[in-house]
Every structure is written in C-alpha cells, then in structure tokens.
Short mmCIF file of C-alpha atoms in Angstrom, two decimals:
data_model
loop_
_atom_site.label_atom_id
_atom_site.label_comp_id
_atom_site.label_asym_id
_atom_site.label_seq_id
_atom_site.Cartn_x
_atom_site.Cartn_y
_atom_site.Cartn_z
CA MET A 1354 -18.35 8.59 -9.62
CA SER A 1355 -17.89 7.40 -6.04
CA GLN A 1356 -19.56 4.18 -4.96
CA PRO A 1357 -21.61 3.76 -1.79
CA ASP A 1358 -19.99 1.78 1.01
CA TYR A 1359 -22.75 -0.18 2.70
CA ASP A 1360 -20.41 -1.80 5.18
CA GLN A 1361 -19.40 1.45 6.70
CA THR A 1362 -20.53 2.44 10.22
CA THR A 1363 -20.41 5.66 12.23
CA HIS A 1364 -17.39 4.27 14.13
CA ASP A 1365 -15.44 4.12 10.88
CA HIS A 1366 -15.16 7.93 10.89
CA ALA A 1367 -12.42 7.49 13.51
CA SER A 1368 -10.57 4.77 11.57
CA LEU A 1369 -7.52 4.62 9.27
CA LEU A 1370 -8.35 2.92 6.01
CA VAL A 1371 -6.00 0.16 4.83
CA LEU A 1372 -6.41 -2.05 1.75
CA LEU A 1373 -5.39 -5.72 1.90
CA LYS A 1374 -5.04 -6.91 -1.70
CA SER A 1375 -4.01 -10.17 -3.29
CA ILE A 1376 -2.09 -9.78 -6.59
CA GLY A 1377 -1.17 -12.48 -9.03
CA THR A 1378 -3.01 -15.83 -9.17
CA GLN A 1379 -0.97 -18.30 -7.12
CA LEU A 1380 -2.17 -17.62 -3.59
CA LYS A 1381 -4.94 -20.04 -2.45
CA PRO A 1382 -8.23 -18.39 -1.27
CA LYS A 1383 -8.03 -20.37 2.00
CA LEU A 1384 -4.57 -19.02 2.79
CA LEU A 1385 -5.69 -15.44 1.98
CA SER A 1386 -8.71 -15.84 4.30
CA ARG A 1387 -6.49 -17.03 7.10
CA LEU A 1388 -4.11 -14.11 6.60
CA TYR A 1389 -6.92 -11.55 6.50
CA GLU A 1390 -8.53 -13.05 9.61
CA ARG A 1391 -5.24 -12.94 11.55
CA ILE A 1392 -4.68 -9.30 10.65
CA ASN A 1393 -8.22 -8.20 11.45
CA LYS A 1394 -8.21 -10.08 14.75
CA SER A 1395 -4.96 -8.69 16.10
CA LEU A 1396 -4.41 -5.31 14.39
CA SER A 1397 -7.79 -3.61 14.14
CA LYS A 1398 -7.03 -1.62 17.27
CA LEU A 1399 -3.61 -0.34 18.26
CA ASN A 1400 -2.38 1.32 21.44
CA ILE A 1401 0.27 3.87 20.43
CA VAL A 1402 2.27 6.00 22.89
CA ASP A 1403 2.50 9.51 21.52
CA SER A 1404 5.29 12.07 22.01
CA SER A 1405 3.78 13.29 25.28
CA GLY A 1406 3.76 9.79 26.77
CA SER A 1407 -0.02 9.41 26.47
CA THR A 1408 -1.50 6.24 25.02
CA ARG A 1409 -3.95 6.52 22.11
CA GLU A 1410 -6.21 3.83 20.79
CA ILE A 1411 -6.02 3.88 16.98
CA ILE A 1412 -8.68 2.11 14.93
CA ILE A 1413 -7.70 0.44 11.64
CA ARG A 1414 -10.33 -0.46 9.08
CA PHE A 1415 -9.11 -3.18 6.71
CA VAL A 1416 -10.88 -3.59 3.37
CA ARG A 1417 -10.28 -6.07 0.52
CA ASP A 1418 -11.26 -3.72 -2.24
CA TYR A 1419 -11.64 0.03 -2.53
CA PRO A 1420 -12.81 2.04 -5.60
CA VAL A 1421 -10.26 4.71 -6.43
CA GLU A 1422 -13.14 7.15 -7.11
CA ASN A 1423 -14.06 7.17 -3.44
CA ILE A 1424 -10.83 8.90 -2.36
CA ASP A 1425 -12.02 12.02 -4.20
CA TRP A 1426 -14.00 12.70 -1.02
CA GLY A 1427 -10.81 12.59 1.05
CA ASP A 1428 -10.58 16.32 1.72
CA PHE A 1429 -14.14 16.50 2.77
CA GLN A 1430 -14.28 13.21 4.73
CA THR A 1431 -10.82 12.10 5.76
CA HIS A 1432 -11.92 8.60 6.83
CA ARG A 1433 -12.56 7.91 3.11
CA ARG A 1434 -8.90 8.38 2.29
CA LEU A 1435 -6.99 5.16 1.65
CA LEU A 1436 -3.87 5.58 3.75
CA GLY A 1437 -2.25 2.13 3.62
CA LEU A 1438 -1.77 -0.66 1.04
CA ILE A 1439 -0.65 -4.20 1.85
CA THR A 1440 -0.38 -6.71 -0.97
CA PHE A 1441 0.03 -10.48 -0.83
CA SER A 1442 1.46 -12.62 -3.61
CA LYS A 1443 3.37 -15.82 -4.41
CA TYR A 1444 6.13 -16.41 -6.97
CA ASP A 1445 8.25 -19.33 -8.17
CA GLU A 1446 10.60 -17.70 -10.64
CA GLN A 1447 12.27 -14.36 -11.36
CA ASN A 1448 9.99 -13.23 -14.17
CA GLU A 1449 6.93 -13.86 -12.02
CA PHE A 1450 8.53 -12.05 -9.07
CA SER A 1451 9.35 -9.01 -11.28
CA GLU A 1452 5.75 -8.85 -12.52
CA LEU A 1453 4.34 -8.94 -8.97
CA CYS A 1454 6.65 -6.08 -8.02
CA ARG A 1455 5.35 -4.12 -11.03
CA LEU A 1456 1.74 -4.80 -10.06
CA HIS A 1457 2.33 -3.57 -6.51
CA GLU A 1458 3.88 -0.33 -7.81
CA THR A 1459 0.95 0.11 -10.18
CA LEU A 1460 -1.47 -0.06 -7.26
CA LYS A 1461 0.59 2.57 -5.43
CA VAL A 1462 0.30 4.90 -8.38
CA LYS A 1463 -3.48 4.24 -8.50
CA TYR A 1464 -3.92 5.39 -4.91
CA ASN A 1465 -1.08 7.88 -4.89
CA ASP A 1466 -3.25 10.94 -4.01
CA THR A 1467 -3.86 9.67 -0.44
CA LEU A 1468 -1.50 6.75 0.22
CA TYR A 1469 0.91 7.24 3.11
CA ASP A 1470 2.77 3.90 3.10
CA SER A 1471 2.64 0.34 1.77
CA ARG A 1472 4.06 -3.13 2.22
CA ALA A 1473 4.42 -6.01 -0.23
CA ILE A 1474 4.30 -9.53 1.30
CA PHE A 1475 5.76 -12.22 -0.92
CA PHE A 1476 5.67 -16.02 -0.57
CA GLY A 1477 8.51 -17.65 -2.41
CA PRO A 1478 9.99 -21.08 -3.13
CA VAL A 1479 13.00 -20.79 -0.75
CA GLU A 1480 13.84 -19.11 2.54
CA SER A 1481 15.50 -15.74 2.62
CA ASP A 1482 18.51 -14.96 4.76
CA SER A 1483 16.63 -11.88 5.98
CA ILE A 1484 12.88 -11.42 6.15
CA ASN A 1485 13.19 -8.00 4.53
CA GLU A 1486 15.50 -9.16 1.72
CA PRO A 1487 14.60 -11.39 -1.28
CA PRO A 1488 16.07 -14.92 -1.33
CA THR A 1489 19.33 -15.47 -3.19
CA GLY A 1490 18.78 -15.60 -6.91
CA PHE A 1491 15.79 -13.21 -6.90
CA VAL A 1492 16.25 -9.52 -7.68
CA PRO A 1493 13.48 -6.87 -7.55
CA PRO A 1494 13.30 -4.54 -10.56
CA PRO A 1495 14.96 -1.07 -10.14
CA ASN A 1496 11.60 0.74 -9.96
CA PHE A 1497 10.40 -1.36 -7.01
CA LYS A 1498 10.60 1.16 -4.13
CA THR A 1499 8.45 -0.61 -1.53
CA SER A 1500 9.41 -2.20 1.81
CA ALA A 1501 8.85 -5.89 1.27
CA ILE A 1502 8.54 -8.92 3.48
CA TYR A 1503 9.57 -12.39 2.21
CA TYR A 1504 8.33 -15.73 3.46
CA ALA A 1505 8.70 -19.32 2.30
CA ASP A 1506 6.62 -20.73 5.13
CA GLU A 1507 2.87 -19.98 4.87
CA LEU A 1508 2.63 -19.87 8.69
CA CYS A 1509 4.67 -16.60 8.60
CA PRO A 1510 4.79 -16.22 12.41
CA SER A 1511 6.14 -12.60 12.24
CA LEU A 1512 3.38 -11.34 9.98
CA GLU A 1513 1.55 -9.27 12.65
CA ASN A 1514 4.77 -7.59 13.87
CA GLN A 1515 5.78 -6.65 10.31
CA ILE A 1516 2.40 -5.14 9.48
CA LEU A 1517 2.30 -3.35 12.86
CA GLU A 1518 5.42 -1.46 11.78
CA CYS A 1519 3.59 -0.14 8.72
CA LEU A 1520 0.50 0.79 10.76
CA ASN A 1521 2.64 2.70 13.23
CA ALA A 1522 4.14 4.66 10.32
CA LEU A 1523 0.64 5.52 9.11
CA PHE A 1524 -0.26 6.94 12.53
CA TRP A 1525 2.85 9.12 12.76
CA ILE A 1526 2.36 10.51 9.24
CA LEU A 1527 -1.25 11.25 10.06
CA GLU A 1528 -0.25 12.97 13.31
CA SER A 1529 2.40 15.10 11.58
CA LYS A 1530 -0.23 16.31 9.03
CA ARG A 1531 -2.68 17.07 11.82
CA LEU A 1532 -0.11 19.15 13.70
CA LYS A 1533 0.86 20.96 10.49
CA ARG A 1534 -2.75 21.92 9.90
CA LEU A 1535 -3.06 23.20 13.44
CA ARG A 1536 -0.11 25.56 12.85
CA GLU A 1537 -1.50 27.05 9.69
CA LYS A 1538 -3.26 30.42 9.81
CA SER A 1539 -6.99 30.04 9.60
CA ASP A 1540 -7.43 33.13 7.42
CA ARG A 1541 -5.28 31.43 4.71
CA ALA A 1542 -7.11 28.09 4.71
CA PRO A 1543 -7.81 26.68 1.21
CA LEU A 1544 -11.38 25.75 0.25
CA LEU A 1545 -11.78 22.02 0.80
CA ARG A 1546 -14.32 20.78 -1.76
CA ALA A 1547 -16.58 17.82 -2.38
CA PRO A 1548 -16.03 16.25 -5.85
CA PHE A 1549 -19.31 17.65 -7.24
CA GLU A 1550 -18.30 21.22 -6.26
CA LYS A 1551 -15.13 21.43 -8.28
CA LYS A 1552 -16.78 22.64 -11.48
CA GLU A 1553 -18.97 25.09 -9.57
CA LEU A 1554 -15.90 27.11 -8.37
CA ILE A 1555 -14.92 28.36 -11.82
CA GLY A 1556 -14.98 32.16 -11.65
CA LEU A 1557 -15.94 32.18 -7.97
CA ASP A 1558 -14.43 34.95 -5.80
CA LEU A 1559 -12.75 32.94 -3.07
CA GLU A 1560 -11.58 36.09 -1.32
CA SER A 1561 -15.14 37.28 -0.51
CA ARG A 1562 -16.17 37.28 3.14
CA ASN A 1563 -18.66 34.48 2.78
CA ASN A 1564 -16.15 32.23 1.01
CA ARG A 1565 -13.41 32.93 3.52
CA LYS A 1566 -15.84 31.87 6.31
CA LYS A 1567 -16.58 28.75 4.32
CA CYS A 1568 -12.83 27.99 3.93
CA SER A 1569 -12.28 28.46 7.65
CA GLY A 1570 -15.27 26.36 8.64
CA ARG A 1571 -14.39 23.46 6.42
CA MET A 1572 -10.75 23.54 7.57
CA THR A 1573 -11.95 23.43 11.18
CA LYS A 1574 -13.99 20.30 10.36
CA HIS A 1575 -11.01 18.83 8.49
CA ILE A 1576 -8.76 19.25 11.54
CA ALA A 1577 -11.49 17.77 13.74
CA ASP A 1578 -11.69 14.73 11.41
CA LEU A 1579 -7.87 14.24 11.57
CA SER A 1580 -7.98 14.57 15.35
CA LEU A 1581 -10.72 11.96 15.55
CA GLN A 1582 -8.64 9.51 13.49
CA ALA A 1583 -5.54 10.27 15.59
CA ALA A 1584 -7.53 9.75 18.81
CA LYS A 1585 -6.62 13.21 20.03
#
C-alpha cells in the first residue's frame, strides 16, 4: 500500500524525484546534513540546453527516504516515479567497501521499476588517483555496476559537478522516453492503471470503444506529465 507524502506540493508535479540515501553506519549525521544542504541549495533547479538550442529549467526534488510502494503509481502520476538514486557511505577496509557496494546494488534492485540512473559516493581512508576510480588496494566486487565517486576529503569540492552529471543523464533519458511516447500511435496505447485497478481488469474487454478511449485519454495525460517534468 502506498504511503501519503505530506511534504509534496503542486509544484512537485513538474519535478524529477531523486533519493539521497546514506548506507552503512560510519558517516556522521552532521556531515550528511551538510552534503544534503549543499546539494539542495545548488542543484534543485537546472538550466539544460536541449537539442534545439532552447534552455529548459528542470526541477529536481531530493528526498531522504521513499517507500517503494509509492512508485506503483508511476504510470498514473509520473512525478511519483523515483528516477535517481545517490548513496553516501564511508569505508576503511576492503570487506566494508565490498559490503557498501552490495548495499547500493540492492537499493538499485529495490527501485528498478522506475530508476533511470544512480551514483555511489564513497569516503575512504586514502586519496584516489582518479575521482572515478577506487584508491589503490580497494577493488569493487564484480557485480558492482554503478558509476562511483571516491573522496578522502570530506570537503569534496567537486561534489556538485559530479552529481550534476547524473542529473543531466536523468533529463535526457526522460526526454527520450517523452519523444518515444509522442511517436507512438494513439490507437495502440496501453491502458495505464492505478494500483487499485489492476485486479479489476481481469476479463475486461480492452478493445471495446469505451476502453480504447480510456487508453487514449490516459496516455495523453501521461505524455502531458512527462512534458511538464521535461519543461516542454
């Protein structure tokens, strides 16, 4: 069952939903609060130049927790889809590092139905030769398939730029899905359903005139929702 989101406003219907999540136990709450505040302050609104040269203002809504049940409404209300995942964690040794990689991949599986992209931000004991490569002596497990960012310094001056890359990717994936929907034939639109409707469709004739009109109407709303999020 989905849970009510009392922090949501009407403006959030135009936003892209991104989860900021701490994993593991080593990161101090004060550091996490500073990181979250930096991200919210500088990255809640983005100006992105689209393929036509026009500038679009994209709104990002960052949350610190999100019930997986709520994404069941994603077809009906696209702003409730969790599109991005960014995790923060700290490690001191290889076993701990491997476990944090596993926890990040587990979260990706949890939100897999709607997730477009993710980043894992690690704070380690030593500097890395490259911000996108683990320090010497640390090796991610083979099943870790996420773009990661590695810091030893808690000031992490490049944090905003690194996350901006992920947010740009979310926009372009959303835009490609919007354009794909626009190219589809309206008379072949699937029936987008609210979670409580799924059991009601057993034995229903989806090819009837009334249901085809319902399919078309809901797809029109769906495309409008995507356009709102893509600032188009």
